[in-house]
Structures are given as C-alpha cells and as structure tokens.
mmCIF file of C-alpha atoms and ligand atoms in Angstrom:
data_model
loop_
_atom_site.group_PDB
_atom_site.id
_atom_site.type_symbol
_atom_site.label_atom_id
_atom_site.label_comp_id
_atom_site.label_asym_id
_atom_site.label_seq_id
_atom_site.Cartn_x
_atom_site.Cartn_y
_atom_site.Cartn_z
ATOM 1 C CA UNK U 1 82.304 61.458 258.327
ATOM 2 C CA UNK U 2 80.690 63.040 261.386
ATOM 3 C CA UNK U 3 77.915 65.585 261.033
ATOM 4 C CA UNK U 4 77.859 68.027 263.935
ATOM 5 C CA UNK U 5 75.256 70.726 264.486
ATOM 6 C CA UNK U 6 76.006 73.690 266.729
ATOM 7 C CA UNK U 7 72.653 73.962 268.398
ATOM 8 C CA UNK U 8 71.027 76.338 270.840
ATOM 9 C CA UNK U 9 67.641 77.875 270.039
ATOM 10 C CA UNK U 10 68.632 81.001 271.972
ATOM 11 C CA UNK U 11 69.980 83.908 269.944
ATOM 12 C CA UNK U 12 73.513 85.221 270.403
ATOM 13 C CA UNK U 13 74.855 82.004 271.962
ATOM 14 C CA UNK U 14 77.929 82.109 269.679
ATOM 15 C CA UNK U 15 76.819 79.170 267.520
ATOM 16 C CA UNK U 16 78.130 80.744 264.331
ATOM 17 C CA UNK U 17 81.366 82.006 265.880
ATOM 18 C CA UNK U 18 82.086 78.599 267.424
ATOM 19 C CA UNK U 19 81.218 76.563 264.315
ATOM 20 C CA UNK U 20 83.381 78.789 262.110
ATOM 21 C CA UNK U 21 86.433 78.736 264.354
ATOM 22 C CA UNK U 22 86.210 75.067 265.350
ATOM 23 C CA UNK U 23 85.770 74.230 261.657
ATOM 24 C CA UNK U 24 88.885 76.177 260.750
ATOM 25 C CA UNK U 25 90.874 74.454 263.528
ATOM 26 C CA UNK U 26 89.759 71.039 262.266
ATOM 27 C CA UNK U 27 90.875 71.933 258.758
ATOM 28 C CA UNK U 28 94.290 73.103 260.010
ATOM 29 C CA UNK U 29 94.601 69.709 261.730
ATOM 30 C CA UNK U 30 94.198 68.147 258.281
ATOM 31 C CA UNK U 31 90.522 67.179 258.401
ATOM 32 C CA UNK U 32 88.287 67.711 255.380
ATOM 33 C CA UNK U 33 85.597 70.119 256.555
ATOM 34 C CA UNK U 34 82.270 71.157 255.038
ATOM 35 C CA UNK U 35 80.451 74.046 256.746
ATOM 36 C CA UNK U 36 76.721 74.414 256.086
ATOM 37 C CA UNK U 37 75.107 77.784 256.767
ATOM 38 C CA UNK U 38 71.491 76.939 257.652
ATOM 39 C CA UNK U 39 70.594 80.425 258.913
ATOM 40 C CA UNK U 40 68.918 82.896 256.514
ATOM 41 C CA UNK U 41 70.829 85.692 258.296
ATOM 42 C CA UNK U 42 73.872 84.229 256.452
ATOM 43 C CA UNK U 43 76.361 85.401 259.087
ATOM 44 C CA UNK U 44 78.533 82.311 258.654
ATOM 45 C CA UNK U 45 78.690 82.987 254.907
ATOM 46 C CA UNK U 46 79.643 86.641 255.426
ATOM 47 C CA UNK U 47 82.050 86.003 258.295
ATOM 48 C CA UNK U 48 84.021 83.637 256.054
ATOM 49 C CA UNK U 49 84.481 86.523 253.653
ATOM 50 C CA UNK U 50 82.089 84.990 251.094
ATOM 51 C CA UNK U 51 79.479 86.723 249.009
ATOM 52 C CA UNK U 52 75.898 85.992 249.941
ATOM 53 C CA UNK U 53 74.191 84.466 246.867
ATOM 54 C CA UNK U 54 71.950 86.990 245.140
ATOM 55 C CA UNK U 55 69.455 87.007 242.286
ATOM 56 C CA UNK U 56 66.680 84.656 241.178
ATOM 57 C CA UNK U 57 68.774 81.464 241.553
ATOM 58 C CA UNK U 58 70.271 82.414 244.917
ATOM 59 C CA UNK U 59 68.534 79.783 246.983
ATOM 60 C CA UNK U 60 69.737 77.070 244.594
ATOM 61 C CA UNK U 61 73.222 77.757 246.022
ATOM 62 C CA UNK U 62 72.012 76.938 249.546
ATOM 63 C CA UNK U 63 70.732 73.868 251.333
ATOM 64 C CA UNK U 64 67.339 74.725 249.811
ATOM 65 C CA UNK U 65 68.511 72.662 246.815
ATOM 66 C CA UNK U 66 68.806 69.610 249.055
ATOM 67 C CA UNK U 67 65.419 69.878 250.722
ATOM 68 C CA UNK U 68 63.068 71.646 248.297
ATOM 69 C CA UNK U 69 64.858 71.577 244.936
ATOM 70 C CA UNK U 70 63.779 69.456 241.966
ATOM 71 C CA UNK U 71 62.346 66.256 243.538
ATOM 72 C CA UNK U 72 64.385 63.962 241.271
ATOM 73 C CA UNK U 73 67.642 65.723 242.156
ATOM 74 C CA UNK U 74 67.599 66.557 245.856
ATOM 75 C CA UNK U 75 71.263 67.048 246.731
ATOM 76 C CA UNK U 76 73.548 69.606 248.285
ATOM 77 C CA UNK U 77 74.691 72.252 245.787
ATOM 78 C CA UNK U 78 78.330 72.562 244.802
ATOM 79 C CA UNK U 79 80.169 74.155 247.751
ATOM 80 C CA UNK U 80 82.484 77.157 247.555
ATOM 81 C CA UNK U 81 85.941 77.280 249.161
ATOM 82 C CA UNK U 82 86.973 79.471 252.090
ATOM 83 C CA UNK U 83 90.165 79.279 254.171
ATOM 84 C CA UNK U 84 90.758 75.605 253.395
ATOM 85 C CA UNK U 85 87.158 74.563 254.030
ATOM 86 C CA UNK U 86 84.185 73.911 251.768
ATOM 87 C CA UNK U 87 81.055 75.946 252.438
ATOM 88 C CA UNK U 88 77.380 75.694 251.513
ATOM 89 C CA UNK U 89 76.306 79.324 251.766
ATOM 90 C CA UNK U 90 73.019 80.837 252.868
ATOM 91 C CA UNK U 91 70.867 83.786 251.860
ATOM 92 C CA UNK U 92 67.658 85.420 253.016
ATOM 93 C CA UNK U 93 65.534 83.382 250.584
ATOM 94 C CA UNK U 94 66.467 80.249 252.529
ATOM 95 C CA UNK U 95 63.750 81.380 254.958
ATOM 96 C CA UNK U 96 61.212 80.068 252.398
ATOM 97 C CA UNK U 97 61.997 76.591 253.764
ATOM 98 C CA UNK U 98 60.006 77.421 256.912
ATOM 99 C CA UNK U 99 56.532 77.542 255.305
ATOM 100 C CA UNK U 100 57.273 75.123 252.437
ATOM 101 C CA UNK U 101 58.871 72.125 254.190
ATOM 102 C CA UNK U 102 55.886 70.859 256.229
ATOM 103 C CA UNK U 103 53.927 68.383 254.168
ATOM 104 C CA UNK U 104 56.931 67.280 252.078
ATOM 105 C CA UNK U 105 57.489 63.545 252.244
ATOM 106 C CA UNK U 106 60.281 62.874 254.769
ATOM 107 C CA UNK U 107 60.866 66.628 254.650
ATOM 108 C CA UNK U 108 62.669 67.100 257.937
ATOM 109 C CA UNK U 109 65.081 64.228 257.238
ATOM 110 C CA UNK U 110 66.096 65.466 253.787
ATOM 111 C CA UNK U 111 69.192 67.344 254.930
ATOM 112 C CA UNK U 112 70.318 64.231 256.816
ATOM 113 C CA UNK U 113 69.993 62.230 253.596
ATOM 114 C CA UNK U 114 71.765 64.882 251.505
ATOM 115 C CA UNK U 115 74.670 65.186 253.934
ATOM 116 C CA UNK U 116 75.239 61.435 253.816
ATOM 117 C CA UNK U 117 75.571 61.629 250.030
ATOM 118 C CA UNK U 118 78.884 63.469 250.558
ATOM 119 C CA UNK U 119 80.174 61.284 253.371
ATOM 120 C CA UNK U 120 83.188 60.067 251.376
ATOM 121 C CA UNK U 121 84.313 63.632 250.695
ATOM 122 C CA UNK U 122 84.513 64.986 254.252
ATOM 123 C CA UNK U 123 85.659 64.074 257.732
ATOM 124 C CA UNK U 124 83.408 66.651 259.372
ATOM 125 C CA UNK U 125 80.246 68.429 258.275
ATOM 126 C CA UNK U 126 79.482 71.319 260.645
ATOM 127 C CA UNK U 127 76.018 72.867 260.503
ATOM 128 C CA UNK U 128 75.034 76.318 261.805
ATOM 129 C CA UNK U 129 71.250 76.628 262.294
ATOM 130 C CA UNK U 130 69.223 79.759 263.025
ATOM 131 C CA UNK U 131 68.225 80.743 266.572
ATOM 132 C CA UNK U 132 64.764 79.201 266.550
ATOM 133 C CA UNK U 133 62.851 75.950 266.884
ATOM 134 C CA UNK U 134 61.548 76.058 263.303
ATOM 135 C CA UNK U 135 62.012 73.872 260.233
ATOM 136 C CA UNK U 136 65.592 74.936 259.496
ATOM 137 C CA UNK U 137 66.704 74.131 263.040
ATOM 138 C CA UNK U 138 64.906 70.807 262.891
ATOM 139 C CA UNK U 139 66.559 69.953 259.565
ATOM 140 C CA UNK U 140 69.955 70.863 261.035
ATOM 141 C CA UNK U 141 69.521 68.886 264.256
ATOM 142 C CA UNK U 142 68.142 65.798 262.485
ATOM 143 C CA UNK U 143 71.069 65.892 260.040
ATOM 144 C CA UNK U 144 73.538 65.554 262.894
ATOM 145 C CA UNK U 145 75.298 62.586 264.448
ATOM 146 C CA UNK U 146 76.254 64.786 267.388
ATOM 147 C CA UNK U 147 75.404 68.197 268.748
ATOM 148 C CA UNK U 148 77.681 70.845 270.195
ATOM 149 C CA UNK U 149 75.747 73.259 272.405
ATOM 150 C CA UNK U 150 77.272 76.708 272.884
ATOM 151 C CA UNK U 151 75.932 78.137 276.157
ATOM 152 C CA UNK U 152 76.399 81.867 276.731
ATOM 153 C CA UNK U 153 77.599 82.871 280.185
ATOM 154 C CA UNK U 154 75.083 84.197 282.664
ATOM 155 C CA UNK U 155 71.571 83.297 283.716
ATOM 156 C CA UNK U 156 70.146 83.569 280.210
ATOM 157 C CA UNK U 157 72.314 80.708 278.986
ATOM 158 C CA UNK U 158 71.385 78.421 281.852
ATOM 159 C CA UNK U 159 67.688 79.229 281.625
ATOM 160 C CA UNK U 160 67.612 78.245 277.954
ATOM 161 C CA UNK U 161 69.124 74.814 278.598
ATOM 162 C CA UNK U 162 65.812 73.154 279.479
ATOM 163 C CA UNK U 163 64.534 73.928 275.986
ATOM 164 C CA UNK U 164 67.671 72.433 274.412
ATOM 165 C CA UNK U 165 67.540 69.178 276.355
ATOM 166 C CA UNK U 166 63.781 68.747 275.806
ATOM 167 C CA UNK U 167 64.197 69.219 272.067
ATOM 168 C CA UNK U 168 67.096 66.761 271.902
ATOM 169 C CA UNK U 169 65.082 64.169 273.872
ATOM 170 C CA UNK U 170 62.149 64.567 271.476
ATOM 171 C CA UNK U 171 64.349 64.133 268.409
ATOM 172 C CA UNK U 172 65.970 61.055 269.956
ATOM 173 C CA UNK U 173 62.545 59.543 270.536
ATOM 174 C CA UNK U 174 60.955 60.274 267.180
ATOM 175 C CA UNK U 175 63.763 60.177 264.652
ATOM 176 C CA UNK U 176 67.436 59.719 265.602
ATOM 177 C CA UNK U 177 67.908 57.566 268.744
ATOM 178 C CA UNK U 178 71.706 57.865 268.524
ATOM 179 C CA UNK U 179 71.680 61.685 268.536
ATOM 180 C CA UNK U 180 73.670 63.026 271.473
ATOM 181 C CA UNK U 181 75.172 66.161 272.881
ATOM 182 C CA UNK U 182 78.907 65.620 272.454
ATOM 183 C CA UNK U 183 79.961 68.843 274.157
ATOM 184 C CA UNK U 184 78.630 71.948 275.846
ATOM 185 C CA UNK U 185 80.790 75.015 275.278
ATOM 186 C CA UNK U 186 80.531 77.945 277.699
ATOM 187 C CA UNK U 187 80.761 81.009 275.480
ATOM 188 C CA UNK U 188 81.188 84.753 275.965
ATOM 189 C CA UNK U 189 82.515 84.141 279.472
ATOM 190 C CA UNK U 190 83.553 87.361 281.195
ATOM 191 C CA UNK U 191 85.693 87.985 284.251
ATOM 192 C CA UNK U 192 82.730 88.303 286.585
ATOM 193 C CA UNK U 193 81.408 86.121 289.380
ATOM 194 C CA UNK U 194 78.150 85.673 287.466
ATOM 195 C CA UNK U 195 80.044 84.329 284.453
ATOM 196 C CA UNK U 196 82.192 81.975 286.533
ATOM 197 C CA UNK U 197 79.199 80.754 288.545
ATOM 198 C CA UNK U 198 77.242 80.001 285.388
ATOM 199 C CA UNK U 199 80.087 77.821 284.077
ATOM 200 C CA UNK U 200 80.182 75.942 287.398
ATOM 201 C CA UNK U 201 76.406 75.495 287.290
ATOM 202 C CA UNK U 202 76.694 74.110 283.749
ATOM 203 C CA UNK U 203 79.277 71.558 284.906
ATOM 204 C CA UNK U 204 77.153 70.658 287.934
ATOM 205 C CA UNK U 205 74.126 69.992 285.698
ATOM 206 C CA UNK U 206 75.896 66.883 284.268
ATOM 207 C CA UNK U 207 74.019 67.038 280.959
ATOM 208 C CA UNK U 208 77.076 66.428 278.781
ATOM 209 C CA UNK U 209 80.834 67.078 278.900
ATOM 210 C CA UNK U 210 81.586 70.788 279.356
ATOM 211 C CA UNK U 211 84.572 72.273 277.553
ATOM 212 C CA UNK U 212 87.011 74.940 278.572
ATOM 213 C CA UNK U 213 85.235 78.338 278.304
ATOM 214 C CA UNK U 214 85.565 80.714 275.388
ATOM 215 C CA UNK U 215 86.231 84.132 276.908
ATOM 216 C CA UNK U 216 84.284 87.239 275.915
ATOM 217 C CA UNK U 217 86.707 89.154 273.645
ATOM 218 C CA UNK U 218 84.872 92.093 272.110
ATOM 219 C CA UNK U 219 87.925 93.295 270.210
ATOM 220 C CA UNK U 220 88.572 89.931 268.541
ATOM 221 C CA UNK U 221 85.431 88.078 267.499
ATOM 222 C CA UNK U 222 83.428 90.959 265.940
ATOM 223 C CA UNK U 223 86.519 92.356 264.208
ATOM 224 C CA UNK U 224 87.637 89.016 262.774
ATOM 225 C CA UNK U 225 84.102 88.556 261.465
ATOM 226 C CA UNK U 226 84.101 91.985 259.840
ATOM 227 C CA UNK U 227 87.324 90.983 258.050
ATOM 228 C CA UNK U 228 85.834 87.631 256.956
ATOM 229 C CA UNK U 229 88.512 85.667 258.805
ATOM 230 C CA UNK U 230 88.685 82.908 261.415
ATOM 231 C CA UNK U 231 90.199 84.265 264.654
ATOM 232 C CA UNK U 232 93.388 82.228 264.074
ATOM 233 C CA UNK U 233 94.017 84.061 260.787
ATOM 234 C CA UNK U 234 92.913 87.472 262.061
ATOM 235 C CA UNK U 235 95.129 87.477 265.174
ATOM 236 C CA UNK U 236 97.161 84.254 265.411
ATOM 237 C CA UNK U 237 98.724 85.131 268.782
ATOM 238 C CA UNK U 238 95.516 86.059 270.521
ATOM 239 C CA UNK U 239 94.732 83.821 273.530
ATOM 240 C CA UNK U 240 91.339 83.168 271.932
ATOM 241 C CA UNK U 241 93.125 80.869 269.455
ATOM 242 C CA UNK U 242 94.360 78.513 272.191
ATOM 243 C CA UNK U 243 90.874 78.443 273.694
ATOM 244 C CA UNK U 244 89.324 77.486 270.347
ATOM 245 C CA UNK U 245 91.990 74.790 269.851
ATOM 246 C CA UNK U 246 91.239 73.417 273.320
ATOM 247 C CA UNK U 247 87.506 73.285 272.590
ATOM 248 C CA UNK U 248 88.208 71.521 269.280
ATOM 249 C CA UNK U 249 90.445 68.974 271.032
ATOM 250 C CA UNK U 250 87.790 68.333 273.682
ATOM 251 C CA UNK U 251 85.157 67.895 270.993
ATOM 252 C CA UNK U 252 87.353 65.350 269.198
ATOM 253 C CA UNK U 253 87.972 63.517 272.468
ATOM 254 C CA UNK U 254 84.254 63.381 273.221
ATOM 255 C CA UNK U 255 83.609 62.021 269.732
ATOM 256 C CA UNK U 256 86.242 59.352 270.347
ATOM 257 C CA UNK U 257 88.362 60.703 267.490
ATOM 258 C CA UNK U 258 92.135 60.421 267.691
ATOM 259 C CA UNK U 259 93.608 63.867 267.009
ATOM 260 C CA UNK U 260 95.038 63.913 263.480
ATOM 261 C CA UNK U 261 98.613 64.685 264.549
ATOM 262 C CA UNK U 262 98.678 61.681 266.927
ATOM 263 C CA UNK U 263 97.115 59.389 264.347
ATOM 264 C CA UNK U 264 99.933 60.225 261.915
ATOM 265 C CA UNK U 265 102.745 59.524 264.406
HETATM 266 N N1 ATP D 301 83.813 85.221 272.713
HETATM 267 C C1 ATP D 301 83.194 86.305 272.192
HETATM 268 N N2 ATP D 301 83.583 87.543 272.560
HETATM 269 C C2 ATP D 301 82.970 88.645 272.063
HETATM 270 N N3 ATP D 301 81.953 88.608 271.195
HETATM 271 C C3 ATP D 301 81.529 87.395 270.789
HETATM 272 C C4 ATP D 301 82.114 86.184 271.254
HETATM 273 N N4 ATP D 301 81.496 85.148 270.663
HETATM 274 C C5 ATP D 301 80.561 85.678 269.856
HETATM 275 N N5 ATP D 301 80.574 87.027 269.935
HETATM 276 C C6 ATP D 301 79.680 87.977 269.250
HETATM 277 O O1 ATP D 301 78.367 87.728 269.703
HETATM 278 C C7 ATP D 301 77.439 87.898 268.643
HETATM 279 C C8 ATP D 301 76.632 86.622 268.505
HETATM 280 O O2 ATP D 301 77.503 85.583 268.101
HETATM 281 P P1 ATP D 301 77.068 84.493 267.043
HETATM 282 O O3 ATP D 301 76.411 85.141 265.875
HETATM 283 O O4 ATP D 301 78.224 83.598 266.816
HETATM 284 O O5 ATP D 301 75.952 83.733 267.884
HETATM 285 P P2 ATP D 301 74.748 82.858 267.308
HETATM 286 O O6 ATP D 301 74.340 81.948 268.412
HETATM 287 O O7 ATP D 301 75.128 82.211 266.036
HETATM 288 O O8 ATP D 301 73.675 83.982 267.063
HETATM 289 P P3 ATP D 301 72.289 83.896 266.266
HETATM 290 O O9 ATP D 301 72.026 82.445 266.021
HETATM 291 O O10 ATP D 301 71.323 84.556 267.188
HETATM 292 O O11 ATP D 301 72.513 84.660 265.003
HETATM 293 C C9 ATP D 301 78.254 88.243 267.407
HETATM 294 O O12 ATP D 301 78.235 89.626 267.239
HETATM 295 C C10 ATP D 301 79.681 87.792 267.743
HETATM 296 O O13 ATP D 301 80.653 88.627 267.172
#
C-alpha cells in the first residue's frame, strides 16, 4: 500500500479534482483505492456523488474517528463505495479536529497509524487535505509515503511553492524522513503565454518530477463535479481523460510502480 497526499496549502490548486480523477484512473487499472476526504468543505465527498454525513454522529463517519474518537478504538470508520473506490467522507464538523488535536498524545501521527491498519486492503490510499497549514493538513501530510503537489498555472502557483517545500522539509526533519514529493502536476493550464511560462518555470525549478499539464477546462471539471462523477465517466471522450491518465502513469512511474496492465502480461 502507498499513501499519497495531494498537498498544496494554496486554495483552488485542483487538489480535490486531481485526487478524485487520479484515484478513479487507478481503480480502473485494477488497483484497490481508498480516498480520504480530510477537508471539512467535503468537496471530494460531494463530487463523488456521496451524501455528506449529517446529524449528531456525522463526524464518526469521517477521519475524526481515527484521530479523536474513543481512545481505545482509534481507527478509520467503515468506508462507503463510490465508482469502484472506497471513500472515507468528510463533513463540516471535521473542523473540530483543528482546536482539539493539539495536546493529544502522538496526535499528528494518528492518521498515519490508522491508515497503516488498512494496508492489506488497499494498493493506494489517496488523501485530500484542506487548503491550509493547520492540523488537518499536518495529519494528511504525515500520513503519506509520498506527496503529489498540484500547482495551478500562473504566478500564484509558483509563488506558493516556497511554502510547500519548506513545509515538506520540516516534516522530513521532525517526523517522516522518507517523505518525498513524487510528482508536481501543473493544473488549470490555459492557452496563454503566462500559463506556458509557469509550467516551464516549474520544470526549471527541479524540485521534483513535473507531469504533463492538466488543461483548464471550465466546461468539464465543474460540470462533472456537479454530477458527482469522475471526468472519465462524465465525458469519456474528452481530452481531459487522456491527460489524467498520463498524470496517473507518471505518478506510478515516479513511485517505481509497474503499471497494472504490464504487470499482468
Ligand atoms: N482543469 C480544470 N479546469 C477547469 N476548472 C478546474 C480544473 N481543475 C479544477 N477546476 C475547478 O477549480 C476549482 C478548485 O478546484 P479544486 O477544488 O479541485 O481545488 P482544491 O485545491 O482542492 O481547492 P481547495 O483546497 O481550495 O478547496 C473547482 O471549482 C474545480 O471545478
């Protein structure tokens, strides 16, 4: 099992969109995939067509159970199924983790521990954190073996990179020396010089391997999300699908994984 967190503290980087669609591609390739929604906005949950847990026990359906549930039974809750994947959903109450986690013994490593309890059940656990540097992001990053960093096109994406690399270096030093950025994914790339230049600048920075870009497609991503579908199910012939497959293949290559189809030959 590999745990991969789609990390960028900047908002709107396409973390959720990339995690959802890469996860779906992995599952189509035959991998067993668990998606964990670690963002109280619960976009990943909604965009998979799932109901956001509601009511007094809602947070027990989320990763809250694994990090702040009953101390003698800290474990991931039972996942729900969506489009061939398993999903740990989120809800607004998950935000309670932010004030409550500090001070808990080994608090920030609890998701890492919980994820490894299911390592025999999955090939990939993909985690979608919120756009922040708070407790939920820390839990998500420390749970990972590898990070995928979606970087939105334009100056904003490049300017935010310093924060990402500093945070990764800190986590390597204090908690997970083997943590690494497996892939940077240029996202929301338009047909402008600014977009193209920002992708070139990302490659020239030599921080980590840089994938093929995911093009800005305003008629595809938001609409597929409204329908609760991965792009490949919403519009199978859209060129976005080939881009997502390419990114998934490059991620597997960077992880040193043999693509499933080749392994079975
Ligand atoms: N390639 C794309 N083309 C057009 N729109 C996109 C693309 N990728 C993502 N989007 C849209 O951009 C918005 C932000 O994407 P997303 O929620 O995936 O980013 P995020 O990094 O998870 O955001 P946050 O963490 O701030 O909630 C969404 O409305 C999504 O539909």
